[in-house]
mmCIF file of C-alpha atoms and ligand atoms in Angstrom:
data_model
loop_
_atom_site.group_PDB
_atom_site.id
_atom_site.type_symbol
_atom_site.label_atom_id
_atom_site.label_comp_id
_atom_site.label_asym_id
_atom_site.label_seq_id
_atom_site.Cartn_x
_atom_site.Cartn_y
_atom_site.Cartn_z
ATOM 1 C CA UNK A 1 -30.888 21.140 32.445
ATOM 2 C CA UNK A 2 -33.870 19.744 33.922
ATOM 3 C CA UNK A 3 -33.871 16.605 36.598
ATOM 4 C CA UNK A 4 -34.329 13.067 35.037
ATOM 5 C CA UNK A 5 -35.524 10.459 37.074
ATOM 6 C CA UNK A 6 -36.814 6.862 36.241
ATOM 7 C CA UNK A 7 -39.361 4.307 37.809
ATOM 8 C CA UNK A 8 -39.815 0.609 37.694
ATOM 9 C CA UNK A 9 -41.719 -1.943 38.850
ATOM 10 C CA UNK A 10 -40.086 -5.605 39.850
ATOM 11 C CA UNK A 11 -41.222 -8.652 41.328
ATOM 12 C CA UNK A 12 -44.691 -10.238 41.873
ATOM 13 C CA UNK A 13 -46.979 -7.082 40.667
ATOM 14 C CA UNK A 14 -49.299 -6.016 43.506
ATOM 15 C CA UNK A 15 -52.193 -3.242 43.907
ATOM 16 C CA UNK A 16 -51.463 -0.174 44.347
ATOM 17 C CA UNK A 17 -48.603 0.323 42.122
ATOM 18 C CA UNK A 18 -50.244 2.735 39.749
ATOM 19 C CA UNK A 19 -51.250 4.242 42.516
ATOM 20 C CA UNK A 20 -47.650 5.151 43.584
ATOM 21 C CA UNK A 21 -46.576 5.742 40.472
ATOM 22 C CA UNK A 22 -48.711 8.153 40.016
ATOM 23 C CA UNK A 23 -47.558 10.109 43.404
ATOM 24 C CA UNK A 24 -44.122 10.023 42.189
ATOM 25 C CA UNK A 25 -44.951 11.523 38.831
ATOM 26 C CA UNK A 26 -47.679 14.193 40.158
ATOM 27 C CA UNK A 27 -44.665 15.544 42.785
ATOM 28 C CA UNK A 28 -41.652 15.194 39.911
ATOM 29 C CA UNK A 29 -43.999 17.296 37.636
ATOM 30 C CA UNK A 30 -44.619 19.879 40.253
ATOM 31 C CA UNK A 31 -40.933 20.337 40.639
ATOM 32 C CA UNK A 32 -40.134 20.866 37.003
ATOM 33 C CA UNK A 33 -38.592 17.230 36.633
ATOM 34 C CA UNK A 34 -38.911 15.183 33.557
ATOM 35 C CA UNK A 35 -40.027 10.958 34.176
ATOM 36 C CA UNK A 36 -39.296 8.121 32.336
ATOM 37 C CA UNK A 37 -40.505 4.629 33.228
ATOM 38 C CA UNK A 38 -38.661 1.215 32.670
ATOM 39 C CA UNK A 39 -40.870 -1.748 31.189
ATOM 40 C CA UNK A 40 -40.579 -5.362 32.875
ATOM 41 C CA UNK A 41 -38.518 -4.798 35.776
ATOM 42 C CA UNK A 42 -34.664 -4.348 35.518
ATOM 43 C CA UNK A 43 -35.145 -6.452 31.735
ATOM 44 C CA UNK A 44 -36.163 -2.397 30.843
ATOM 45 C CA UNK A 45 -32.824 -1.140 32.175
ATOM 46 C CA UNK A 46 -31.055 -4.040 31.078
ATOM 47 C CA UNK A 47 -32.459 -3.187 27.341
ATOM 48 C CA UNK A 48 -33.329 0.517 27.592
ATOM 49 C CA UNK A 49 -36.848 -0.113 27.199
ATOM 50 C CA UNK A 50 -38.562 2.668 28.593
ATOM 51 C CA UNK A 51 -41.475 5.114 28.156
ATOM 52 C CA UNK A 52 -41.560 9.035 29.090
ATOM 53 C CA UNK A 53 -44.508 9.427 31.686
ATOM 54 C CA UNK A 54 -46.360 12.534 32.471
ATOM 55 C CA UNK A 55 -48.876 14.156 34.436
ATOM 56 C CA UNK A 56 -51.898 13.589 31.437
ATOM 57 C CA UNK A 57 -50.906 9.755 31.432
ATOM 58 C CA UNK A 58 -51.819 9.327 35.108
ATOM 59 C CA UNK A 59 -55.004 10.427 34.706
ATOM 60 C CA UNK A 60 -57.858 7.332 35.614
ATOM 61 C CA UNK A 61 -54.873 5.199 37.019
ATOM 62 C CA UNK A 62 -55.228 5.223 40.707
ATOM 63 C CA UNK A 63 -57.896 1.818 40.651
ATOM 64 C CA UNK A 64 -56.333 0.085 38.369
ATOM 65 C CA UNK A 65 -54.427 -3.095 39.446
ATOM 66 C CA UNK A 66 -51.246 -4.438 38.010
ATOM 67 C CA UNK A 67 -48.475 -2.050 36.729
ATOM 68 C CA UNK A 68 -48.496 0.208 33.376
ATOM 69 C CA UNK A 69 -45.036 -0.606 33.553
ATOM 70 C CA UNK A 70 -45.505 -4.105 33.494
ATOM 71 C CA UNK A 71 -43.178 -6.232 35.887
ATOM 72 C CA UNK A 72 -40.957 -9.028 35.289
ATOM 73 C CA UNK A 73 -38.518 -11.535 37.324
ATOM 74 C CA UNK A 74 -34.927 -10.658 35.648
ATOM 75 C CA UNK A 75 -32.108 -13.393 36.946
ATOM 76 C CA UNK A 76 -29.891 -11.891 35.023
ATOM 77 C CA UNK A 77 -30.024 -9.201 36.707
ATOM 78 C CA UNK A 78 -27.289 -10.454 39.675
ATOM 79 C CA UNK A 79 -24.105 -10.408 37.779
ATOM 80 C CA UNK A 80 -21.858 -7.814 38.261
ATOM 81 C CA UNK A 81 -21.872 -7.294 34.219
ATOM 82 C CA UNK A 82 -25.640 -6.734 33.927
ATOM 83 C CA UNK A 83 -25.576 -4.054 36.913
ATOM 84 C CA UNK A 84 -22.687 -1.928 35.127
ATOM 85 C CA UNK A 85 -24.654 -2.314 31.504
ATOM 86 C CA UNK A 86 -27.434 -0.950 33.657
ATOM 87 C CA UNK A 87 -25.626 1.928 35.135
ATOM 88 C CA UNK A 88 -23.981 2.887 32.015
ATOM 89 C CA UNK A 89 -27.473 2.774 30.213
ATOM 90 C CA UNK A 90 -29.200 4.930 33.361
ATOM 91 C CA UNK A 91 -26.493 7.645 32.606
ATOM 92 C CA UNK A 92 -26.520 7.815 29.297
ATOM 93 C CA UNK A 93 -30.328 8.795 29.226
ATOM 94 C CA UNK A 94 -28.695 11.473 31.930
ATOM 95 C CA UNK A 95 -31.259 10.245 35.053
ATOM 96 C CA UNK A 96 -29.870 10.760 38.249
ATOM 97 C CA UNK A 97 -32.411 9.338 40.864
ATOM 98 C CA UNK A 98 -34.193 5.615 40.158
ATOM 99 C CA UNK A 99 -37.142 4.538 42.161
ATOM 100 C CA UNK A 100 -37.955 0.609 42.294
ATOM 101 C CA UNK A 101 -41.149 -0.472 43.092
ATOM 102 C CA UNK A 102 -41.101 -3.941 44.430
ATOM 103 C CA UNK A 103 -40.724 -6.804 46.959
ATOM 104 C CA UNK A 104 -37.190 -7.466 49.237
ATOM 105 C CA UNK A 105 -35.651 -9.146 45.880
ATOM 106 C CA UNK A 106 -36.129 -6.234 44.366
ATOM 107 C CA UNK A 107 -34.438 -4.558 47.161
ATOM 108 C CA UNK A 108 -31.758 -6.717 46.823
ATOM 109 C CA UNK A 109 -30.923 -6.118 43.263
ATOM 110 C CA UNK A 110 -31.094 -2.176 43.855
ATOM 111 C CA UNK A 111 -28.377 -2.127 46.175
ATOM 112 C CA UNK A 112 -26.450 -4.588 44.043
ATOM 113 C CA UNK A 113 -27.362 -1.548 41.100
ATOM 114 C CA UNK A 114 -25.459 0.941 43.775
ATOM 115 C CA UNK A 115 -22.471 -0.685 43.873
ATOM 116 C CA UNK A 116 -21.941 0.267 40.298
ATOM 117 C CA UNK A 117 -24.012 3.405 40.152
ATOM 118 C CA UNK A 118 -23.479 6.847 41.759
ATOM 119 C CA UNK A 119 -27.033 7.861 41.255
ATOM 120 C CA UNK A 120 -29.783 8.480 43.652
ATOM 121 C CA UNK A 121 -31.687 4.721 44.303
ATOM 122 C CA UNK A 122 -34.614 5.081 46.450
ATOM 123 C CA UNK A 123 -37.139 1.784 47.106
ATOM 124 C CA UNK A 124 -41.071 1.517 47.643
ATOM 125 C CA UNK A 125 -41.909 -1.515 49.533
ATOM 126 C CA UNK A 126 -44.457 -3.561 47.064
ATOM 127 C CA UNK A 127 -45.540 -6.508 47.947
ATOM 128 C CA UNK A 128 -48.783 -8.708 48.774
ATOM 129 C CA UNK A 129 -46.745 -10.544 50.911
ATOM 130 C CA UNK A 130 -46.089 -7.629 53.577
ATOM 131 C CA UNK A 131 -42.683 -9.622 54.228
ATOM 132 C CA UNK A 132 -40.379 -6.482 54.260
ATOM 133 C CA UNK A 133 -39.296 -5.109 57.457
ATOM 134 C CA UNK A 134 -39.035 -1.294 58.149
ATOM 135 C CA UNK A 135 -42.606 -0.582 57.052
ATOM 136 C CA UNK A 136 -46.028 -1.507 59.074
ATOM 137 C CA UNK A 137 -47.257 -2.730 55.498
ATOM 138 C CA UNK A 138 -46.438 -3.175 51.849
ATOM 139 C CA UNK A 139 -48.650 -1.319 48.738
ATOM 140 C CA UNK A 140 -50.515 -4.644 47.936
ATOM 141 C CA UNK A 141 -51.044 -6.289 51.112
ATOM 142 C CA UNK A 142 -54.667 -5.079 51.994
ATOM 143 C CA UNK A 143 -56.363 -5.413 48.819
ATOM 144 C CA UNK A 144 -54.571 -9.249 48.586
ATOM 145 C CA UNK A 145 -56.354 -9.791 52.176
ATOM 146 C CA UNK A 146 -59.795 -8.737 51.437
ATOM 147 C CA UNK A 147 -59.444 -11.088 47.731
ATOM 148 C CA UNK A 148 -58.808 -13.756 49.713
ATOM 149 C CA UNK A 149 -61.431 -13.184 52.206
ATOM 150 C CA UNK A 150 -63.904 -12.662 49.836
ATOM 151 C CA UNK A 151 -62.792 -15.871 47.878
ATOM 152 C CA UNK A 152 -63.342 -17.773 51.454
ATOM 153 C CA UNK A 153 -66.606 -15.704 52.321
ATOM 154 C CA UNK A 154 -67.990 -17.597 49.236
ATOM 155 C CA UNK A 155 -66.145 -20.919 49.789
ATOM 156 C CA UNK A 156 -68.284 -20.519 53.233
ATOM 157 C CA UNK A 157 -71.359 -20.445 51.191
ATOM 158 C CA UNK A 158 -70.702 -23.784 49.484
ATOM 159 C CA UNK A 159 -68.871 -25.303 52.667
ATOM 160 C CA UNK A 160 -71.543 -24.769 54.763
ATOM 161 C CA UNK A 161 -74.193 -26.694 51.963
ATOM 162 C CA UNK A 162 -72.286 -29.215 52.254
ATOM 163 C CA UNK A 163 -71.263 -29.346 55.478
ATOM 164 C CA UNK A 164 -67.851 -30.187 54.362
ATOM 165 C CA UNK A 165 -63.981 -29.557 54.725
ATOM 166 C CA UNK A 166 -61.760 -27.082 52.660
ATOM 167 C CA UNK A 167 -58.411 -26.581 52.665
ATOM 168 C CA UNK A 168 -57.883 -23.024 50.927
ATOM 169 C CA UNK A 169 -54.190 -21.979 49.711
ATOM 170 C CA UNK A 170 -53.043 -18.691 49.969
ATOM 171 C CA UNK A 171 -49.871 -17.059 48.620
ATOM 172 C CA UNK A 172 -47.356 -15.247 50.859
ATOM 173 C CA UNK A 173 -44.391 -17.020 49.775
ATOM 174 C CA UNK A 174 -42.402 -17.389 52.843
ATOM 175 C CA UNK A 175 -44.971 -15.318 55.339
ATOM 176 C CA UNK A 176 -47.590 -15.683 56.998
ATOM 177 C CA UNK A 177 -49.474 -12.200 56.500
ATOM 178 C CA UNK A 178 -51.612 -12.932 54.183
ATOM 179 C CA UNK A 179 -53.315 -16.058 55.631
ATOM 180 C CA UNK A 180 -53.282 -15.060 59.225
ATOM 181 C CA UNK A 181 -55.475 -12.022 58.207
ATOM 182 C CA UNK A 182 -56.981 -13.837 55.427
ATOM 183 C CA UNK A 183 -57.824 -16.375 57.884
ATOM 184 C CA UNK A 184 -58.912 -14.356 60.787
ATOM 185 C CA UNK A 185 -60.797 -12.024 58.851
ATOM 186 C CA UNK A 186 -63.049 -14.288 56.492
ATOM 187 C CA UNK A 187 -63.710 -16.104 60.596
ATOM 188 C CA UNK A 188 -61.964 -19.404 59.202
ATOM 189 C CA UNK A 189 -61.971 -22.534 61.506
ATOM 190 C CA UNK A 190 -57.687 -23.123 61.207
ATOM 191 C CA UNK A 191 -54.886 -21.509 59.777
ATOM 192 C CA UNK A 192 -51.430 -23.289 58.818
ATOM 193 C CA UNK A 193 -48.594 -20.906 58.980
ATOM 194 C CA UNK A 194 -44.628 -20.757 57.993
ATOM 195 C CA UNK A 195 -44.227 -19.199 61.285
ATOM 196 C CA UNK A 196 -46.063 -21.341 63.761
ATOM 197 C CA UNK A 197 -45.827 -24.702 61.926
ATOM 198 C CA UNK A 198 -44.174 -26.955 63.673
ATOM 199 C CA UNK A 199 -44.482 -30.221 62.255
ATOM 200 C CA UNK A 200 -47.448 -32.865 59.951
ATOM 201 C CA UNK A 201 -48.032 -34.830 62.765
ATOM 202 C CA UNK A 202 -49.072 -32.104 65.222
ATOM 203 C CA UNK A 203 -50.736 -29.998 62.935
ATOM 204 C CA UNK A 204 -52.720 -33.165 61.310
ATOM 205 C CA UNK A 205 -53.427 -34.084 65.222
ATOM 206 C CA UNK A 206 -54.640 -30.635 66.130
ATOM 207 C CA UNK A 207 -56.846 -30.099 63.486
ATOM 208 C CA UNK A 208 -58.375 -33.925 64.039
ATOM 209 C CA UNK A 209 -59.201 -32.844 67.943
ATOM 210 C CA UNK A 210 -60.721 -29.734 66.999
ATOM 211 C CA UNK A 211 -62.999 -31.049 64.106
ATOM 212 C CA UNK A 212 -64.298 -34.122 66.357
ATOM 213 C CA UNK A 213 -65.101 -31.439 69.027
ATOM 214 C CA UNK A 214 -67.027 -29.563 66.821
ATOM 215 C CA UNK A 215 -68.911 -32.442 66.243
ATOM 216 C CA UNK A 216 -69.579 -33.747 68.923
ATOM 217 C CA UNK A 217 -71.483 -30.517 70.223
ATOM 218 C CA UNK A 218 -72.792 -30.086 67.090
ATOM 219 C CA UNK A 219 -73.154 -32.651 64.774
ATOM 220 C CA UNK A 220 -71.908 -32.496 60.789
ATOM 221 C CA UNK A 221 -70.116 -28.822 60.452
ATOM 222 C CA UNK A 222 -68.328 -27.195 57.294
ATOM 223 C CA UNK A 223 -64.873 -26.596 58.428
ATOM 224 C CA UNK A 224 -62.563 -24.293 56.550
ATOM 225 C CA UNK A 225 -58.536 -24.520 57.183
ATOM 226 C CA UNK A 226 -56.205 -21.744 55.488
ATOM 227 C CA UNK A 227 -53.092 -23.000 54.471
ATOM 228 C CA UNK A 228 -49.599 -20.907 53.479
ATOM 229 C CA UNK A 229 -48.047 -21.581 50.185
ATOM 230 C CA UNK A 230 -44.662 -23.153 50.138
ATOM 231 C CA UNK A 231 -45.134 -24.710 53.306
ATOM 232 C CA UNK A 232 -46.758 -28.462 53.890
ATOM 233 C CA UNK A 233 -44.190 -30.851 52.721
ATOM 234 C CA UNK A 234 -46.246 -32.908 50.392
ATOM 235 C CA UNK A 235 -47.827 -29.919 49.116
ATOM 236 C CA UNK A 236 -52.156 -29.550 49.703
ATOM 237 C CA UNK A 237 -52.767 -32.594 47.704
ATOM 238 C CA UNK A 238 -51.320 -34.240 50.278
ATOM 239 C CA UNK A 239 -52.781 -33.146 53.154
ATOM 240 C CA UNK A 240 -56.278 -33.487 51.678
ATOM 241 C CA UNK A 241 -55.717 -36.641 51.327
ATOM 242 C CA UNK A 242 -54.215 -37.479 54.841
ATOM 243 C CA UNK A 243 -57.327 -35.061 55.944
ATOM 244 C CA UNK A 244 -59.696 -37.060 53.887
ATOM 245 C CA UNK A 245 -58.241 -40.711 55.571
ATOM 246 C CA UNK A 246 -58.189 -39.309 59.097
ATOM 247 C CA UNK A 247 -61.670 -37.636 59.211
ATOM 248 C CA UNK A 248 -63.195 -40.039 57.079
ATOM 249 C CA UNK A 249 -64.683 -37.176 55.021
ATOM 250 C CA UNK A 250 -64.743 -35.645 51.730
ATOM 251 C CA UNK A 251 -62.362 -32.854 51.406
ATOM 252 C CA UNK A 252 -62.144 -30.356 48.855
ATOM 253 C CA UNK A 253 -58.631 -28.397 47.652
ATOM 254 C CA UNK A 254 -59.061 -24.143 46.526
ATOM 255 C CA UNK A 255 -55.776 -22.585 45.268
ATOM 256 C CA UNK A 256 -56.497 -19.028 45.552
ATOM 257 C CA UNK A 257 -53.009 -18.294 43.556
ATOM 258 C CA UNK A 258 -52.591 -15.431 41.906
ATOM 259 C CA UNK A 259 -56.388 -14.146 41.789
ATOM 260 C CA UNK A 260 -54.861 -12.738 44.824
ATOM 261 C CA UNK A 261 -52.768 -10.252 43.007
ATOM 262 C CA UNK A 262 -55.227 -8.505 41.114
ATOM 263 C CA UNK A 263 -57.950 -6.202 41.107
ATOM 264 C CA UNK A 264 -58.531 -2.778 42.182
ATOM 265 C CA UNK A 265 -56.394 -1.560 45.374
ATOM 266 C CA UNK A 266 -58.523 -1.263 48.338
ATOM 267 C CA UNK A 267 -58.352 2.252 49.948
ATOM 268 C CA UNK A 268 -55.285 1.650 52.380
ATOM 269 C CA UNK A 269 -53.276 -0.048 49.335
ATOM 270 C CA UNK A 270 -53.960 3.632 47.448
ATOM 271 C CA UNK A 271 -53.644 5.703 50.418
ATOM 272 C CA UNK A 272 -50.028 4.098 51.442
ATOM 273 C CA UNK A 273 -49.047 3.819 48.058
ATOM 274 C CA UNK A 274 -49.862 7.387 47.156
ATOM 275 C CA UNK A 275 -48.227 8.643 51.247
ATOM 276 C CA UNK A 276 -44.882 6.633 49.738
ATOM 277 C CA UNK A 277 -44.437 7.719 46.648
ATOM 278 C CA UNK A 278 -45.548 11.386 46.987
ATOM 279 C CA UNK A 279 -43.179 11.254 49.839
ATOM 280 C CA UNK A 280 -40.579 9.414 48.417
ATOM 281 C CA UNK A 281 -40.359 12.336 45.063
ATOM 282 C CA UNK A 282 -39.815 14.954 47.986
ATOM 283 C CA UNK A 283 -36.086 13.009 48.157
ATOM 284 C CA UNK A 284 -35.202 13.790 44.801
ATOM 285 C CA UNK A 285 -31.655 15.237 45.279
ATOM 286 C CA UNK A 286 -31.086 14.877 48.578
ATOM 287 C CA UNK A 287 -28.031 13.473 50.019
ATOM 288 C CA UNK A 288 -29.786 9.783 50.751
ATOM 289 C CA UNK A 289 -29.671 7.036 48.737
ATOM 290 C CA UNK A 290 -30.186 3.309 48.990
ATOM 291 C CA UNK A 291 -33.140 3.414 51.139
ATOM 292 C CA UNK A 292 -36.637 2.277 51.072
ATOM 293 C CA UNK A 293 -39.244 4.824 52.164
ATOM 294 C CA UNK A 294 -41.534 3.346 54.423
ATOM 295 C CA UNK A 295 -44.535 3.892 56.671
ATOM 296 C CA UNK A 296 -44.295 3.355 60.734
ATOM 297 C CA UNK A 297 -47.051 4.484 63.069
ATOM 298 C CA UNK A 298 -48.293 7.014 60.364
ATOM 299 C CA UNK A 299 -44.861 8.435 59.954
ATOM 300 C CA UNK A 300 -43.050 8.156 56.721
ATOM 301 C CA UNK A 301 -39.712 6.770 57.201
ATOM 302 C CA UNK A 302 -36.343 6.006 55.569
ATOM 303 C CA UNK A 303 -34.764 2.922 56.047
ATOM 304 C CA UNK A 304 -31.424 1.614 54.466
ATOM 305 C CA UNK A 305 -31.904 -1.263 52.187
ATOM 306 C CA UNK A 306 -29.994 -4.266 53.610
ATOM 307 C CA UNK A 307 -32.290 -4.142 56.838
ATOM 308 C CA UNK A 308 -35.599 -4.392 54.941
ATOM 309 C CA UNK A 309 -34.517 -8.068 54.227
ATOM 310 C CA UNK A 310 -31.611 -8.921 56.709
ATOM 311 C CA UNK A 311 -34.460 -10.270 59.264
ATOM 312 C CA UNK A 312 -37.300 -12.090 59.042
ATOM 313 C CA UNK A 313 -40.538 -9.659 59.670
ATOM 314 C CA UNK A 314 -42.293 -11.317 62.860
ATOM 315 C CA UNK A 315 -46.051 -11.703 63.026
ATOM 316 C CA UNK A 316 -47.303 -8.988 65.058
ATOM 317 C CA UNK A 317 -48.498 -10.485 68.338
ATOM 318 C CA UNK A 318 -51.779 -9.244 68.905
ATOM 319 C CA UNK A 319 -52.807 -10.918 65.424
ATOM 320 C CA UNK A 320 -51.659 -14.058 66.531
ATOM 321 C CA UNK A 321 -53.130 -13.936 70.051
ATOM 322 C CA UNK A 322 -56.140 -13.142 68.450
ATOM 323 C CA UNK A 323 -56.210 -16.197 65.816
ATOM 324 C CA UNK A 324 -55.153 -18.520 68.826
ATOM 325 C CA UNK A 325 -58.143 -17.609 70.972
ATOM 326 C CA UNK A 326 -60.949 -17.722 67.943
ATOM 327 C CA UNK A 327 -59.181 -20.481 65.673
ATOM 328 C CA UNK A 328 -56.527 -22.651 66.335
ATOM 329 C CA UNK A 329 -56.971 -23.131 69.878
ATOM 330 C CA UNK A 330 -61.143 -22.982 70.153
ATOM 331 C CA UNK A 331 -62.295 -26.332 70.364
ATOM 332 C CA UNK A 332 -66.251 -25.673 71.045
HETATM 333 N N1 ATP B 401 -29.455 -10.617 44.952
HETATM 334 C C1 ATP B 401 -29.935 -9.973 43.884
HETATM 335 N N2 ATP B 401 -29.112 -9.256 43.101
HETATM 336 C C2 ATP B 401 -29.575 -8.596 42.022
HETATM 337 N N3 ATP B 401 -30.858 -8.574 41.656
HETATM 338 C C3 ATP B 401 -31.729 -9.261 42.389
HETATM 339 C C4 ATP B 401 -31.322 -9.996 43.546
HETATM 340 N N4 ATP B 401 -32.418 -10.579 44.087
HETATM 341 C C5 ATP B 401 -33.461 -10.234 43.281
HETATM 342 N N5 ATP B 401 -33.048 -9.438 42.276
HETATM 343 C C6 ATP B 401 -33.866 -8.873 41.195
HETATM 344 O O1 ATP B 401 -35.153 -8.515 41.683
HETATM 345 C C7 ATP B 401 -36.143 -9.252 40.960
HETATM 346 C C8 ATP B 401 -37.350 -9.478 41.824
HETATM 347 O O2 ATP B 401 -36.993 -10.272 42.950
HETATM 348 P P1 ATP B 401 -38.015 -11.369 43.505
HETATM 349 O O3 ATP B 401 -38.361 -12.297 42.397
HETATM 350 O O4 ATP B 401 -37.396 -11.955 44.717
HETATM 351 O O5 ATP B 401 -39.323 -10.549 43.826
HETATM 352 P P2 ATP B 401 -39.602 -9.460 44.958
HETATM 353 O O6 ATP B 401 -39.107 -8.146 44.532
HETATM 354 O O7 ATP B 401 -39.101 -9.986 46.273
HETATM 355 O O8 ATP B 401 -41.173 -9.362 44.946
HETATM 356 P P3 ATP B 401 -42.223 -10.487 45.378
HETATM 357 O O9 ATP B 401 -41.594 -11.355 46.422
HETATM 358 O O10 ATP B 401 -43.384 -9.739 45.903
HETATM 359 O O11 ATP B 401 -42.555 -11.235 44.143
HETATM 360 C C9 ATP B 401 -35.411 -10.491 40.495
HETATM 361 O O12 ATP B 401 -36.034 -11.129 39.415
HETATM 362 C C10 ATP B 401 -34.081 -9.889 40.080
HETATM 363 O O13 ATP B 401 -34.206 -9.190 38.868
HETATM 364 O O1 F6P B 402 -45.896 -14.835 39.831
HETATM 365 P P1 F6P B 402 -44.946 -15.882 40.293
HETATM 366 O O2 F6P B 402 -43.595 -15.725 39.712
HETATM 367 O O3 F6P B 402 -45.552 -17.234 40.143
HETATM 368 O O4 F6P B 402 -44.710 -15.651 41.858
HETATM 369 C C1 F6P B 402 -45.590 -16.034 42.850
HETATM 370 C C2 F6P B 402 -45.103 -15.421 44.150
HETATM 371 O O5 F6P B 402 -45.245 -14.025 44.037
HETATM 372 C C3 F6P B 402 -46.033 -13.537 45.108
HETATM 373 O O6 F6P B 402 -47.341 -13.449 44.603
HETATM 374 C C4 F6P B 402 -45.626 -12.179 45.531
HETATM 375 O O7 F6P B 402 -44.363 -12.291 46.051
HETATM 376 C C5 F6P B 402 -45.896 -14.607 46.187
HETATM 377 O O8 F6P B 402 -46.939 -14.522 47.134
HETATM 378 C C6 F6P B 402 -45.888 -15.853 45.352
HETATM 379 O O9 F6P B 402 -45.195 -16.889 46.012
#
């Protein structure tokens, strides 16, 4: 009897997962092993809502963003009863390896699945919020950074007109990734992260001494500060407004939200998630399981589950050096 396995996409969709799926069902058809894919997340295991996939089906697939699979948040999902209804319905459609496709929740609720399932479970880390550790990125994470530095590049354009302040949201949930590349890359004037943030009254005092600088020396500027989700207590109609009483200045709110999940993967988004998954299907069958295949220094790599999410994932240093000597700190 042929090989079943099954795919599925959970959590906040993000480029590139086409692109991996894809890999995974190329390299499972080469072997001689049949595919089936689970709609919306673990709901599709939950419900046995699936669809057989094959080679024909991933034909013109690569570019396109989102998931054919569709994803889904499933609560439900972390009671013991839903992850034994989902291992009995995983073997009675006889599949015996399950990829999931998805962020460090997702992660989570596959190694909750193996504690009721014998199968083969075997992660992808997909994410625009690059918050998973064991992997240098997530599929996702590149095409979300150039959105939201082409969504500043034209806030810029207006900014500039005006000669005004924006305060631009960016997603990222609990990390920074996302705006401290957004920010450095689209040559914004501040960035306001979960990581470095240390309290209003700094922040609000920082951002005051470097705007009046940049006055000074050069008269009326547009000045554009990235801010993290999740993160300012009062949320960003709060700060504009405490921005708008201190510098005495119009200042205007952009919530990039969830234009930054879409589109067409960039090329590193298709290249990793294609390296992953292609990689990932060489698994099938081997004695491994419960671990997310990951990329480090151009190596793939295997990494057990519970240390994707046990720690935080730092900001890489250099990043940060660099956004503290051309943003945060640069007062001319
Ligand atoms: N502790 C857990 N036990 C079982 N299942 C879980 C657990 N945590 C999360 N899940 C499942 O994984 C799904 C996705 O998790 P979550 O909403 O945290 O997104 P994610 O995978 O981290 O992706 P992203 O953060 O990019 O949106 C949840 O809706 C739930 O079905
Ligand atoms: O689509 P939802 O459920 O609003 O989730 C939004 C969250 O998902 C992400 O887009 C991806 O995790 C986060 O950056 C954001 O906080």
């Amino acid at each position: 009897m042929s090989k079943k396995v099954a795919i599925l996409t959970s959590g906040g969709d993000a480029p590139g997962m086409n692109a991996c799926i894809r890999a995974i069902v190329l390299v499972c058809e080469r072997s001689g092993f049949d595919v089936l894919g689970y709609l919306h997340g673990y709901n599709g295991l939950l419900k046995q809502q699936y669809r057989e996939l094959d080679a024909r089906q991933m034909h013109n697939l690569t570019q396109r963003g989102g998931t054919i699979l569709h994803s889904a948040r499933c609560l439900e999902f972390k009671t013991d009863e839903s992850a034994r209804l989902a291992a009995a319905n995983l073997d009675e459609l006889g599949v015996t390896t399950l990829f999931v496709i998805g962020g460090d929740g997702s992660f989570r609720g596959a190694q909750h699945l193996g504690n009721f399932w014998d199968g083969q479970i075997i992660g992808l880390p997909g994410t625009i919020d690059n918050d998973i550790v064991g992997t240098d990125a997530t599929i996702g994470y590149f095409t979300a950074i150039e959105t939201a530095v082409q969504s500043v590049d034209k806030v810029r354009d207006t900014a500039d007109a005006f000669e005004r302040v924006f305060l631009v949201e960016v997603m990222g949930r609990h990390a920074g990734f996302l705006g401290l590349n957004g920010a450095l890359a689209s040559a914004s004037d501040y960035v306001i992260l979960p990581e470095l943030f240390e309290n209003e009254e700094k922040t609000l005092k920082d951002i005051l001494t470097q705007l009046n600088e940049r006055r000074d020396q050069r008269g009326n500027v547009s000045y554009i500060i990235i801010l993290a989700e999740n993160l300012w207590p009062g949320g960003i109609a709060d700060l504009v407004s405490k921005l708008e009483q201190r510098t005495e200045t119009e200042v205007r709110p952009v919530i990039l939200g969830h234009v930054q999940r879409g589109g067409s993967p960039v090329s590193q988004d298709r290249l990793l998630a294609m390296k992953l998954g292609a990689h990932a299907a060489t698994l099938i069958g081997k004695p491994i399981t419960g671990i997310m295949v990951g990329e480090q220094n151009g190596q793939a790599v295997e990494v057990p589950l519970p240390l994707t999410w046990e720690h935080s994932k730092p900001l890489d240093d250099l990043s940060v050096n660099t956004m503290t000597l051309l943003m945060n700190n640069r007062y001319a």
